[in-house]
PDB file of C-alpha atoms and ligand atoms in Angstrom:
ATOM      1  CA  MET L 112      40.272  22.084 -16.408  1.00  0.00           C
ATOM      2  CA  ASN L 113      41.363  23.542 -19.631  1.00  0.00           C
ATOM      3  CA  MET L 114      38.318  23.611 -21.782  1.00  0.00           C
ATOM      4  CA  GLU L 115      38.174  25.164 -25.072  1.00  0.00           C
ATOM      5  CA  ILE L 116      34.854  26.751 -26.009  1.00  0.00           C
ATOM      6  CA  GLU L 117      34.282  27.184 -29.732  1.00  0.00           C
ATOM      7  CA  ASP L 118      32.761  30.300 -30.769  1.00  0.00           C
ATOM      8  CA  ILE L 119      30.330  29.583 -33.662  1.00  0.00           C
ATOM      9  CA  ARG L 120      29.548  32.721 -35.699  1.00  0.00           C
ATOM     10  CA  GLY L 121      26.996  32.990 -38.548  1.00  0.00           C
ATOM     11  CA  THR L 122      23.939  34.764 -39.782  1.00  0.00           C
ATOM     12  CA  PHE L 123      20.486  34.002 -38.183  1.00  0.00           C
ATOM     13  CA  LYS L 124      17.297  35.240 -39.596  1.00  0.00           C
ATOM     14  CA  PRO L 125      14.119  34.999 -37.484  1.00  0.00           C
ATOM     15  CA  GLU L 126      12.345  32.994 -40.265  1.00  0.00           C
ATOM     16  CA  THR L 127      15.255  30.460 -40.639  1.00  0.00           C
ATOM     17  CA  ILE L 128      14.711  26.966 -39.296  1.00  0.00           C
ATOM     18  CA  PRO L 129      18.192  25.681 -38.858  1.00  0.00           C
ATOM     19  CA  LYS L 130      18.785  22.250 -40.350  1.00  0.00           C
ATOM     20  CA  GLU L 131      22.045  21.684 -38.548  1.00  0.00           C
ATOM     21  CA  THR L 132      22.411  21.396 -34.709  1.00  0.00           C
ATOM     22  CA  THR L 133      25.967  22.788 -34.740  1.00  0.00           C
ATOM     23  CA  GLY L 134      26.737  20.173 -32.102  1.00  0.00           C
ATOM     24  CA  ASP L 135      28.286  16.851 -32.314  1.00  0.00           C
ATOM     25  CA  ILE L 136      27.861  13.645 -30.286  1.00  0.00           C
ATOM     26  CA  ASN L 137      30.073  15.037 -27.431  1.00  0.00           C
ATOM     27  CA  ASP L 138      27.793  17.989 -27.126  1.00  0.00           C
ATOM     28  CA  TYR L 139      24.764  15.700 -26.890  1.00  0.00           C
ATOM     29  CA  GLU L 140      26.421  13.559 -24.321  1.00  0.00           C
ATOM     30  CA  GLU L 141      27.335  16.582 -22.370  1.00  0.00           C
ATOM     31  CA  ALA L 142      23.727  17.913 -22.574  1.00  0.00           C
ATOM     32  CA  LEU L 143      22.288  14.621 -21.603  1.00  0.00           C
ATOM     33  CA  HIS L 144      24.579  14.461 -18.513  1.00  0.00           C
ATOM     34  CA  VAL L 145      23.645  17.964 -17.480  1.00  0.00           C
ATOM     35  CA  LEU L 146      19.817  17.166 -17.964  1.00  0.00           C
ATOM     36  CA  MET L 147      20.179  13.806 -15.915  1.00  0.00           C
ATOM     37  CA  LYS L 148      21.880  15.603 -13.096  1.00  0.00           C
ATOM     38  CA  PHE L 149      19.272  18.424 -13.161  1.00  0.00           C
ATOM     39  CA  VAL L 150      16.303  16.034 -13.281  1.00  0.00           C
ATOM     40  CA  GLY L 151      17.830  13.934 -10.646  1.00  0.00           C
ATOM     41  CA  TYR L 152      18.241  16.970  -8.212  1.00  0.00           C
ATOM     42  CA  MET L 153      14.839  18.142  -9.178  1.00  0.00           C
ATOM     43  CA  SER L 154      13.290  14.821  -8.151  1.00  0.00           C
ATOM     44  CA  SER L 155      14.955  14.457  -4.861  1.00  0.00           C
ATOM     45  CA  SER L 156      14.234  18.034  -3.971  1.00  0.00           C
ATOM     46  CA  LEU L 157      10.547  17.578  -4.894  1.00  0.00           C
ATOM     47  CA  GLU L 158      10.431  14.558  -2.625  1.00  0.00           C
ATOM     48  CA  GLN L 159      12.183  16.468   0.212  1.00  0.00           C
ATOM     49  CA  VAL L 160       9.535  19.263   0.031  1.00  0.00           C
ATOM     50  CA  SER L 161       6.363  17.350  -0.860  1.00  0.00           C
ATOM     51  CA  GLY L 162       7.015  13.962   0.579  1.00  0.00           C
ATOM     52  CA  ARG L 163       4.873  11.251  -1.107  1.00  0.00           C
ATOM     53  CA  GLY L 164       3.100  14.151  -2.860  1.00  0.00           C
ATOM     54  CA  ALA L 165       6.073  14.202  -5.210  1.00  0.00           C
ATOM     55  CA  ASN L 166       5.000  10.968  -6.903  1.00  0.00           C
ATOM     56  CA  ALA L 167       1.547  12.406  -7.515  1.00  0.00           C
ATOM     57  CA  ILE L 168       3.013  15.408  -9.122  1.00  0.00           C
ATOM     58  CA  VAL L 169       5.466  13.622 -11.321  1.00  0.00           C
ATOM     59  CA  TYR L 170       2.790  10.937 -12.186  1.00  0.00           C
ATOM     60  CA  GLN L 171       0.591  13.843 -13.460  1.00  0.00           C
ATOM     61  CA  ALA L 172       3.293  15.219 -15.565  1.00  0.00           C
ATOM     62  CA  GLY L 173       4.043  11.855 -17.111  1.00  0.00           C
ATOM     63  CA  LYS L 174       0.288  11.277 -17.713  1.00  0.00           C
ATOM     64  CA  ARG L 175      -0.055  14.555 -19.577  1.00  0.00           C
ATOM     65  CA  MET L 176       3.060  13.694 -21.777  1.00  0.00           C
ATOM     66  CA  GLY L 177       1.524  10.329 -22.419  1.00  0.00           C
ATOM     67  CA  HIS L 178      -1.846  11.730 -23.512  1.00  0.00           C
ATOM     68  CA  ASP L 179      -0.012  14.042 -25.775  1.00  0.00           C
ATOM     69  CA  ALA L 180       2.133  11.260 -27.346  1.00  0.00           C
ATOM     70  CA  GLY L 181      -0.898   8.920 -27.621  1.00  0.00           C
ATOM     71  CA  LYS L 182      -2.620  11.587 -29.777  1.00  0.00           C
ATOM     72  CA  MET L 183       0.018  10.978 -32.539  1.00  0.00           C
ATOM     73  CA  VAL L 184      -0.972   7.272 -33.101  1.00  0.00           C
ATOM     74  CA  GLU L 185      -3.957   5.477 -34.410  1.00  0.00           C
ATOM     75  CA  LYS L 186      -6.664   4.489 -31.910  1.00  0.00           C
ATOM     76  CA  THR L 187      -7.176   0.798 -31.372  1.00  0.00           C
ATOM     77  CA  ASP L 188      -8.977  -1.503 -28.852  1.00  0.00           C
ATOM     78  CA  ASP L 189      -6.557  -4.324 -29.736  1.00  0.00           C
ATOM     79  CA  LEU L 190      -4.065  -4.607 -26.826  1.00  0.00           C
ATOM     80  CA  GLU L 191      -1.133  -6.079 -28.738  1.00  0.00           C
ATOM     81  CA  LYS L 192      -1.460  -3.485 -31.477  1.00  0.00           C
ATOM     82  CA  ALA L 193      -1.659  -0.805 -28.894  1.00  0.00           C
ATOM     83  CA  MET L 194       1.515  -2.166 -27.325  1.00  0.00           C
ATOM     84  CA  ASN L 195       3.307  -2.074 -30.606  1.00  0.00           C
ATOM     85  CA  GLU L 196       2.250   1.515 -31.269  1.00  0.00           C
ATOM     86  CA  LEU L 197       3.233   2.634 -27.873  1.00  0.00           C
ATOM     87  CA  SER L 198       6.515   1.052 -28.259  1.00  0.00           C
ATOM     88  CA  GLU L 199       7.162   3.174 -31.273  1.00  0.00           C
ATOM     89  CA  ILE L 200       6.062   6.415 -29.667  1.00  0.00           C
ATOM     90  CA  LEU L 201       8.098   5.644 -26.494  1.00  0.00           C
ATOM     91  CA  GLY L 202      10.892   5.092 -28.770  1.00  0.00           C
ATOM     92  CA  ILE L 203      14.365   3.582 -28.187  1.00  0.00           C
ATOM     93  CA  GLU L 204      14.834   5.127 -24.806  1.00  0.00           C
ATOM     94  CA  PHE L 205      11.984   2.921 -23.418  1.00  0.00           C
ATOM     95  CA  VAL L 206      12.360  -0.481 -24.959  1.00  0.00           C
ATOM     96  CA  PHE L 207       9.774  -2.872 -23.550  1.00  0.00           C
ATOM     97  CA  GLU L 208       8.049  -6.085 -24.362  1.00  0.00           C
ATOM     98  CA  MET L 209       5.203  -8.139 -23.051  1.00  0.00           C
ATOM     99  CA  TRP L 210       6.377 -10.661 -20.613  1.00  0.00           C
ATOM    100  CA  LYS L 211       4.766 -13.921 -18.942  1.00  0.00           C
ATOM    101  CA  PRO L 212       6.151 -16.521 -16.745  1.00  0.00           C
ATOM    102  CA  SER L 213       6.778 -19.996 -18.470  1.00  0.00           C
ATOM    103  CA  GLY L 214       3.829 -21.629 -16.756  1.00  0.00           C
ATOM    104  CA  GLN L 215       1.411 -19.022 -18.180  1.00  0.00           C
ATOM    105  CA  GLU L 216      -0.281 -19.662 -21.462  1.00  0.00           C
ATOM    106  CA  ASP L 217      -1.031 -16.167 -22.897  1.00  0.00           C
ATOM    107  CA  TYR L 218       0.447 -12.800 -22.241  1.00  0.00           C
ATOM    108  CA  THR L 219      -2.851 -11.319 -21.089  1.00  0.00           C
ATOM    109  CA  ILE L 220      -5.072 -12.447 -18.261  1.00  0.00           C
ATOM    110  CA  GLU L 221      -8.772 -11.601 -18.290  1.00  0.00           C
ATOM    111  CA  LYS L 222     -10.314 -10.854 -14.835  1.00  0.00           C
ATOM    112  CA  GLY L 223     -13.922  -9.503 -15.104  1.00  0.00           C
ATOM    113  CA  ASP L 224     -13.844  -6.134 -16.979  1.00  0.00           C
ATOM    114  CA  GLU L 225     -10.050  -5.983 -16.681  1.00  0.00           C
ATOM    115  CA  THR L 226      -7.280  -7.182 -18.820  1.00  0.00           C
ATOM    116  CA  ILE L 227      -3.777  -7.667 -17.158  1.00  0.00           C
ATOM    117  CA  VAL L 228      -0.493  -7.795 -19.010  1.00  0.00           C
ATOM    118  CA  LYS L 229       3.080  -7.795 -17.647  1.00  0.00           C
ATOM    119  CA  LEU L 230       5.562  -5.511 -19.377  1.00  0.00           C
ATOM    120  CA  LEU L 231       9.341  -5.778 -19.097  1.00  0.00           C
ATOM    121  CA  PHE L 232      11.146  -2.498 -19.569  1.00  0.00           C
ATOM    122  CA  MET L 233      14.641  -3.174 -20.721  1.00  0.00           C
ATOM    123  CA  ASP L 234      16.029   0.196 -21.749  1.00  0.00           C
ATOM    124  CA  CYS L 235      14.662   3.141 -19.666  1.00  0.00           C
ATOM    125  CA  VAL L 236      15.999   6.618 -19.680  1.00  0.00           C
ATOM    126  CA  VAL L 237      14.536   7.150 -16.280  1.00  0.00           C
ATOM    127  CA  ARG L 238      16.733   4.274 -14.841  1.00  0.00           C
ATOM    128  CA  GLN L 239      19.690   5.718 -16.558  1.00  0.00           C
ATOM    129  CA  THR L 240      18.960   9.049 -14.933  1.00  0.00           C
ATOM    130  CA  LEU L 241      18.540   7.459 -11.429  1.00  0.00           C
ATOM    131  CA  ARG L 242      21.943   5.591 -11.795  1.00  0.00           C
ATOM    132  CA  ARG L 243      23.622   8.848 -13.082  1.00  0.00           C
ATOM    133  CA  THR L 244      22.462  10.680 -10.002  1.00  0.00           C
ATOM    134  CA  GLY L 245      22.732   7.782  -7.421  1.00  0.00           C
ATOM    135  CA  LEU L 246      18.958   7.709  -6.640  1.00  0.00           C
ATOM    136  CA  PRO L 247      17.013   4.528  -5.881  1.00  0.00           C
ATOM    137  CA  GLN L 248      14.549   2.969  -8.298  1.00  0.00           C
ATOM    138  CA  LYS L 249      10.816   3.248  -7.409  1.00  0.00           C
ATOM    139  CA  GLY L 250      10.984   6.865  -6.366  1.00  0.00           C
ATOM    140  CA  PRO L 251       9.222   9.830  -7.821  1.00  0.00           C
ATOM    141  CA  LEU L 252      11.014   9.645 -11.191  1.00  0.00           C
ATOM    142  CA  CYS L 253       9.744   6.205 -11.907  1.00  0.00           C
ATOM    143  CA  TYR L 254       6.289   7.698 -11.548  1.00  0.00           C
ATOM    144  CA  LEU L 255       7.019   9.789 -14.736  1.00  0.00           C
ATOM    145  CA  LEU L 256       7.148   6.519 -16.689  1.00  0.00           C
ATOM    146  CA  TYR L 257       4.042   5.067 -15.026  1.00  0.00           C
ATOM    147  CA  GLY L 258       2.121   8.313 -15.800  1.00  0.00           C
ATOM    148  CA  TYR L 259       3.508   8.302 -19.394  1.00  0.00           C
ATOM    149  CA  MET L 260       2.560   4.807 -20.010  1.00  0.00           C
ATOM    150  CA  VAL L 261      -0.883   5.026 -18.504  1.00  0.00           C
ATOM    151  CA  GLY L 262      -1.610   8.390 -20.285  1.00  0.00           C
ATOM    152  CA  ALA L 263      -0.620   6.875 -23.615  1.00  0.00           C
ATOM    153  CA  VAL L 264      -2.640   3.713 -23.163  1.00  0.00           C
ATOM    154  CA  GLU L 265      -5.665   5.653 -22.229  1.00  0.00           C
ATOM    155  CA  GLU L 266      -5.339   7.865 -25.243  1.00  0.00           C
ATOM    156  CA  VAL L 267      -4.705   5.120 -27.702  1.00  0.00           C
ATOM    157  CA  MET L 268      -7.350   2.640 -26.348  1.00  0.00           C
ATOM    158  CA  SER L 269      -9.802   5.235 -24.706  1.00  0.00           C
ATOM    159  CA  ILE L 270      -9.938   3.175 -21.482  1.00  0.00           C
ATOM    160  CA  LYS L 271      -8.747   3.544 -17.964  1.00  0.00           C
ATOM    161  CA  GLY L 272      -5.319   2.098 -17.194  1.00  0.00           C
ATOM    162  CA  LYS L 273      -3.046   1.444 -14.265  1.00  0.00           C
ATOM    163  CA  LEU L 274       0.413   0.555 -13.988  1.00  0.00           C
ATOM    164  CA  ASP L 275       2.141  -1.169 -10.959  1.00  0.00           C
ATOM    165  CA  ILE L 276       5.735  -1.974 -10.421  1.00  0.00           C
ATOM    166  CA  ASP L 277       6.368  -5.649  -9.744  1.00  0.00           C
ATOM    167  CA  HIS L 278      10.271  -5.706  -9.547  1.00  0.00           C
ATOM    168  CA  VAL L 279      13.076  -3.439 -10.343  1.00  0.00           C
ATOM    169  CA  GLY L 280      16.712  -4.321 -11.548  1.00  0.00           C
ATOM    170  CA  SER L 281      19.512  -2.548 -12.928  1.00  0.00           C
ATOM    171  CA  ASN L 282      19.076  -4.136 -16.335  1.00  0.00           C
ATOM    172  CA  ALA L 283      15.211  -4.393 -16.595  1.00  0.00           C
ATOM    173  CA  CYS L 284      11.971  -3.771 -14.662  1.00  0.00           C
ATOM    174  CA  LEU L 285       8.746  -5.723 -14.556  1.00  0.00           C
ATOM    175  CA  LYS L 286       5.543  -3.744 -14.508  1.00  0.00           C
ATOM    176  CA  THR L 287       1.893  -4.863 -14.555  1.00  0.00           C
ATOM    177  CA  LEU L 288      -0.455  -2.902 -16.869  1.00  0.00           C
ATOM    178  CA  THR L 289      -4.230  -3.209 -15.908  1.00  0.00           C
ATOM    179  CA  ILE L 290      -6.733  -2.063 -18.412  1.00  0.00           C
ATOM    180  CA  LYS L 291     -10.212  -1.410 -17.227  1.00  0.00           C
ATOM    181  CA  TRP L 292     -12.728  -1.868 -20.178  1.00  0.00           C
ATOM    182  CA  GLY L 293     -15.824   0.188 -20.329  1.00  0.00           C
ATOM    183  CA  GLY L 294     -14.495   3.669 -21.233  1.00  0.00           C
ATOM    184  CA  LYS L 295     -13.127   6.522 -19.126  1.00  0.00           C
TER     185      LYS L 295
ATOM    186  CA  MET M  80      18.532 -18.355 -24.715  1.00  0.00           C
ATOM    187  CA  VAL M  81      19.735 -16.878 -21.413  1.00  0.00           C
ATOM    188  CA  GLU M  82      22.326 -18.870 -19.566  1.00  0.00           C
ATOM    189  CA  ILE M  83      23.472 -18.294 -15.881  1.00  0.00           C
ATOM    190  CA  LEU M  84      26.729 -19.341 -14.576  1.00  0.00           C
ATOM    191  CA  ILE M  85      27.284 -19.666 -10.828  1.00  0.00           C
ATOM    192  CA  ASP M  86      30.874 -19.433  -9.508  1.00  0.00           C
ATOM    193  CA  GLU M  87      30.597 -22.000  -6.620  1.00  0.00           C
ATOM    194  CA  ASP M  88      34.057 -21.123  -5.317  1.00  0.00           C
ATOM    195  CA  ALA M  89      32.889 -17.536  -4.950  1.00  0.00           C
ATOM    196  CA  CYS M  90      29.313 -18.149  -3.633  1.00  0.00           C
ATOM    197  CA  VAL M  91      29.150 -17.730   0.172  1.00  0.00           C
ATOM    198  CA  GLY M  92      25.734 -19.354   0.266  1.00  0.00           C
ATOM    199  CA  CYS M  93      24.032 -16.256   1.825  1.00  0.00           C
ATOM    200  CA  GLY M  94      20.820 -16.943  -0.111  1.00  0.00           C
ATOM    201  CA  SER M  95      20.315 -13.307  -1.111  1.00  0.00           C
ATOM    202  CA  CYS M  96      19.726 -14.146  -4.702  1.00  0.00           C
ATOM    203  CA  VAL M  97      17.206 -16.763  -3.632  1.00  0.00           C
ATOM    204  CA  ASP M  98      15.181 -14.125  -1.684  1.00  0.00           C
ATOM    205  CA  ASP M  99      15.534 -11.448  -4.235  1.00  0.00           C
ATOM    206  CA  CYS M 100      14.563 -13.157  -7.464  1.00  0.00           C
ATOM    207  CA  PRO M 101      11.018 -12.541  -8.116  1.00  0.00           C
ATOM    208  CA  ASN M 102      10.712 -15.495 -10.450  1.00  0.00           C
ATOM    209  CA  ASP M 103      12.230 -18.181  -8.213  1.00  0.00           C
ATOM    210  CA  VAL M 104      15.106 -18.823 -10.506  1.00  0.00           C
ATOM    211  CA  TYR M 105      17.440 -19.817  -7.824  1.00  0.00           C
ATOM    212  CA  LYS M 106      17.236 -22.504  -4.968  1.00  0.00           C
ATOM    213  CA  MET M 107      19.703 -23.083  -2.186  1.00  0.00           C
ATOM    214  CA  ASN M 108      21.473 -26.454  -2.622  1.00  0.00           C
ATOM    215  CA  GLU M 109      21.274 -27.535   1.130  1.00  0.00           C
ATOM    216  CA  GLU M 110      23.966 -30.083   0.773  1.00  0.00           C
ATOM    217  CA  LYS M 111      26.630 -27.787  -0.791  1.00  0.00           C
ATOM    218  CA  TRP M 112      25.093 -24.735   0.763  1.00  0.00           C
ATOM    219  CA  LYS M 113      25.530 -22.871  -2.570  1.00  0.00           C
ATOM    220  CA  THR M 114      22.818 -21.394  -4.874  1.00  0.00           C
ATOM    221  CA  GLU M 115      21.777 -23.262  -7.936  1.00  0.00           C
ATOM    222  CA  VAL M 116      19.645 -22.399 -10.989  1.00  0.00           C
ATOM    223  CA  VAL M 117      16.437 -24.219 -11.050  1.00  0.00           C
ATOM    224  CA  ASN M 118      13.985 -22.171 -13.151  1.00  0.00           C
ATOM    225  CA  LEU M 119      16.122 -20.629 -15.946  1.00  0.00           C
ATOM    226  CA  GLU M 120      13.045 -20.089 -18.375  1.00  0.00           C
ATOM    227  CA  ASP M 121      11.664 -17.429 -15.953  1.00  0.00           C
ATOM    228  CA  CYS M 122      14.774 -15.302 -15.851  1.00  0.00           C
ATOM    229  CA  MET M 123      13.941 -11.900 -17.207  1.00  0.00           C
ATOM    230  CA  ALA M 124      17.479 -10.538 -17.009  1.00  0.00           C
ATOM    231  CA  CYS M 125      16.643  -7.802 -14.571  1.00  0.00           C
ATOM    232  CA  LEU M 126      19.995  -8.336 -12.952  1.00  0.00           C
ATOM    233  CA  SER M 127      18.900  -7.289  -9.487  1.00  0.00           C
ATOM    234  CA  CYS M 128      20.534 -10.564  -8.325  1.00  0.00           C
ATOM    235  CA  HIS M 129      23.884  -9.116  -9.500  1.00  0.00           C
ATOM    236  CA  GLU M 130      23.242  -6.060  -7.371  1.00  0.00           C
ATOM    237  CA  ILE M 131      22.556  -7.929  -4.334  1.00  0.00           C
ATOM    238  CA  CYS M 132      25.083 -10.781  -4.496  1.00  0.00           C
ATOM    239  CA  PRO M 133      28.059  -9.856  -2.115  1.00  0.00           C
ATOM    240  CA  ALA M 134      30.387 -12.185  -3.963  1.00  0.00           C
ATOM    241  CA  GLN M 135      29.650 -11.259  -7.592  1.00  0.00           C
ATOM    242  CA  ALA M 136      29.322 -15.039  -8.195  1.00  0.00           C
ATOM    243  CA  MET M 137      26.863 -14.990 -11.116  1.00  0.00           C
ATOM    244  CA  GLU M 138      27.143 -14.329 -14.790  1.00  0.00           C
ATOM    245  CA  HIS M 139      24.288 -14.026 -17.280  1.00  0.00           C
ATOM    246  CA  ARG M 140      24.902 -14.803 -20.894  1.00  0.00           C
ATOM    247  CA  ASP M 141      22.985 -14.039 -24.015  1.00  0.00           C
ATOM    248  CA  ILE M 142      20.859 -11.347 -22.598  1.00  0.00           C
ATOM    249  CA  HIS M 143      19.719  -7.794 -23.731  1.00  0.00           C
ATOM    250  CA  VAL M 144      22.111  -5.542 -22.015  1.00  0.00           C
ATOM    251  CA  ALA M 145      20.540  -2.081 -21.282  1.00  0.00           C
ATOM    252  CA  LYS M 146      22.339   0.995 -22.513  1.00  0.00           C
ATOM    253  CA  ARG M 147      24.723   2.539 -20.022  1.00  0.00           C
ATOM    254  CA  LEU M 148      24.075   6.223 -20.781  1.00  0.00           C
ATOM    255  CA  TYR M 149      24.796   7.036 -17.257  1.00  0.00           C
ATOM    256  CA  ILE M 150      28.411   6.368 -17.603  1.00  0.00           C
ATOM    257  CA  ASP M 151      30.276   9.588 -17.663  1.00  0.00           C
ATOM    258  CA  ARG M 152      33.144   9.092 -20.184  1.00  0.00           C
ATOM    259  CA  LYS M 153      35.131  11.760 -18.784  1.00  0.00           C
ATOM    260  CA  VAL M 154      35.205  10.208 -15.431  1.00  0.00           C
ATOM    261  CA  THR M 155      36.156   6.818 -16.793  1.00  0.00           C
ATOM    262  CA  ASP M 156      38.948   8.440 -18.823  1.00  0.00           C
ATOM    263  CA  VAL M 157      40.418  10.009 -15.741  1.00  0.00           C
ATOM    264  CA  LEU M 158      40.096   6.681 -13.813  1.00  0.00           C
ATOM    265  CA  GLU M 159      41.868   4.841 -16.574  1.00  0.00           C
ATOM    266  CA  LYS M 160      44.717   7.143 -16.243  1.00  0.00           C
ATOM    267  CA  ILE M 161      44.837   6.805 -12.420  1.00  0.00           C
ATOM    268  CA  ILE M 162      44.299   2.960 -12.200  1.00  0.00           C
TER     269      ILE M 162
HETATM  270  S1  SF4 I 577      18.204 -11.555 -13.498  1.00  0.00           S
HETATM  271 FE1  SF4 I 577      16.232 -11.149 -12.264  1.00  0.00          FE
HETATM  272  S2  SF4 I 577      14.949 -12.745 -13.007  1.00  0.00           S
HETATM  273 FE2  SF4 I 577      16.970 -13.431 -13.569  1.00  0.00          FE
HETATM  274  S3  SF4 I 577      17.686 -14.642 -11.920  1.00  0.00           S
HETATM  275 FE3  SF4 I 577      18.309 -12.558 -11.523  1.00  0.00          FE
HETATM  276  S4  SF4 I 577      16.831 -11.648 -10.193  1.00  0.00           S
HETATM  277 FE4  SF4 I 577      15.938 -13.443 -11.063  1.00  0.00          FE
HETATM  278  S1  SF4 I 578      23.687 -13.896  -3.473  1.00  0.00           S
HETATM  279 FE1  SF4 I 578      25.807 -14.590  -4.473  1.00  0.00          FE
HETATM  280  S2  SF4 I 578      26.915 -15.426  -2.576  1.00  0.00           S
HETATM  281 FE2  SF4 I 578      24.617 -15.193  -1.969  1.00  0.00          FE
HETATM  282  S3  SF4 I 578      23.934 -17.317  -2.431  1.00  0.00           S
HETATM  283 FE3  SF4 I 578      23.421 -16.023  -4.156  1.00  0.00          FE
HETATM  284  S4  SF4 I 578      25.156 -16.387  -5.517  1.00  0.00           S
HETATM  285 FE4  SF4 I 578      25.825 -17.127  -3.496  1.00  0.00          FE
END
């Protein structure tokens, strides 16, 4: 393959914070694909070495990310508000909405000290990575998103949360978020 | 509002979509032995039925289509030249 690599020359002072990336959309695309492949290989190797323990490791990583991200938004005990805030911090790479079957009246179901809500993840960069690397859904990488979501919910609402997968598809995945009231 | 079209000529009546759909959107029409849409409102456009259908017999219209960042444009460029 004949690839031309542009040599970018300039001055760089230690105190300078560059405003420009010096890259264009093709560079970003290239970087994204390299990262997707890298993460995909890392996930399958982790699974090979640690078996089901891989899920726990990736879940913890996601949870830490979620807690850090959750610190950036206002705390609330209003589930719908929390979902909106979370959707903002998760950004356009994790587009989700609350979902309910047509026969169910409200999005949330109260069960003792628990509130249950179904979330439909439409855009998900984890799913993109799995497709890029030919890996099945519901594997260790999906635990990154579980952890991320749970960590962020716990941080924003100061409660204990759990996310279970109901169904996966190539275009959207349905998950159940269970919130346990009464603090951590 | 989502719309699902079934190509009855293509459908082989395997029932995979009926088994796969978590929201019971499909039912097997036992006279024609073809799938039919019976619960459109509960379709969440996950498209797992598309992945499982051996005949590519269904089409979903007016749905949110997830980004396809996994497509490597360099590969599709090469494929376009070959095919
Ligand atoms: S897209 Fe998902 S919810 Fe809709 S019919 Fe197919 S499997 Fe069922
Ligand atoms: S999976 Fe496809 S071929 Fe099989 S019953 Fe459903 S629509 Fe027909």
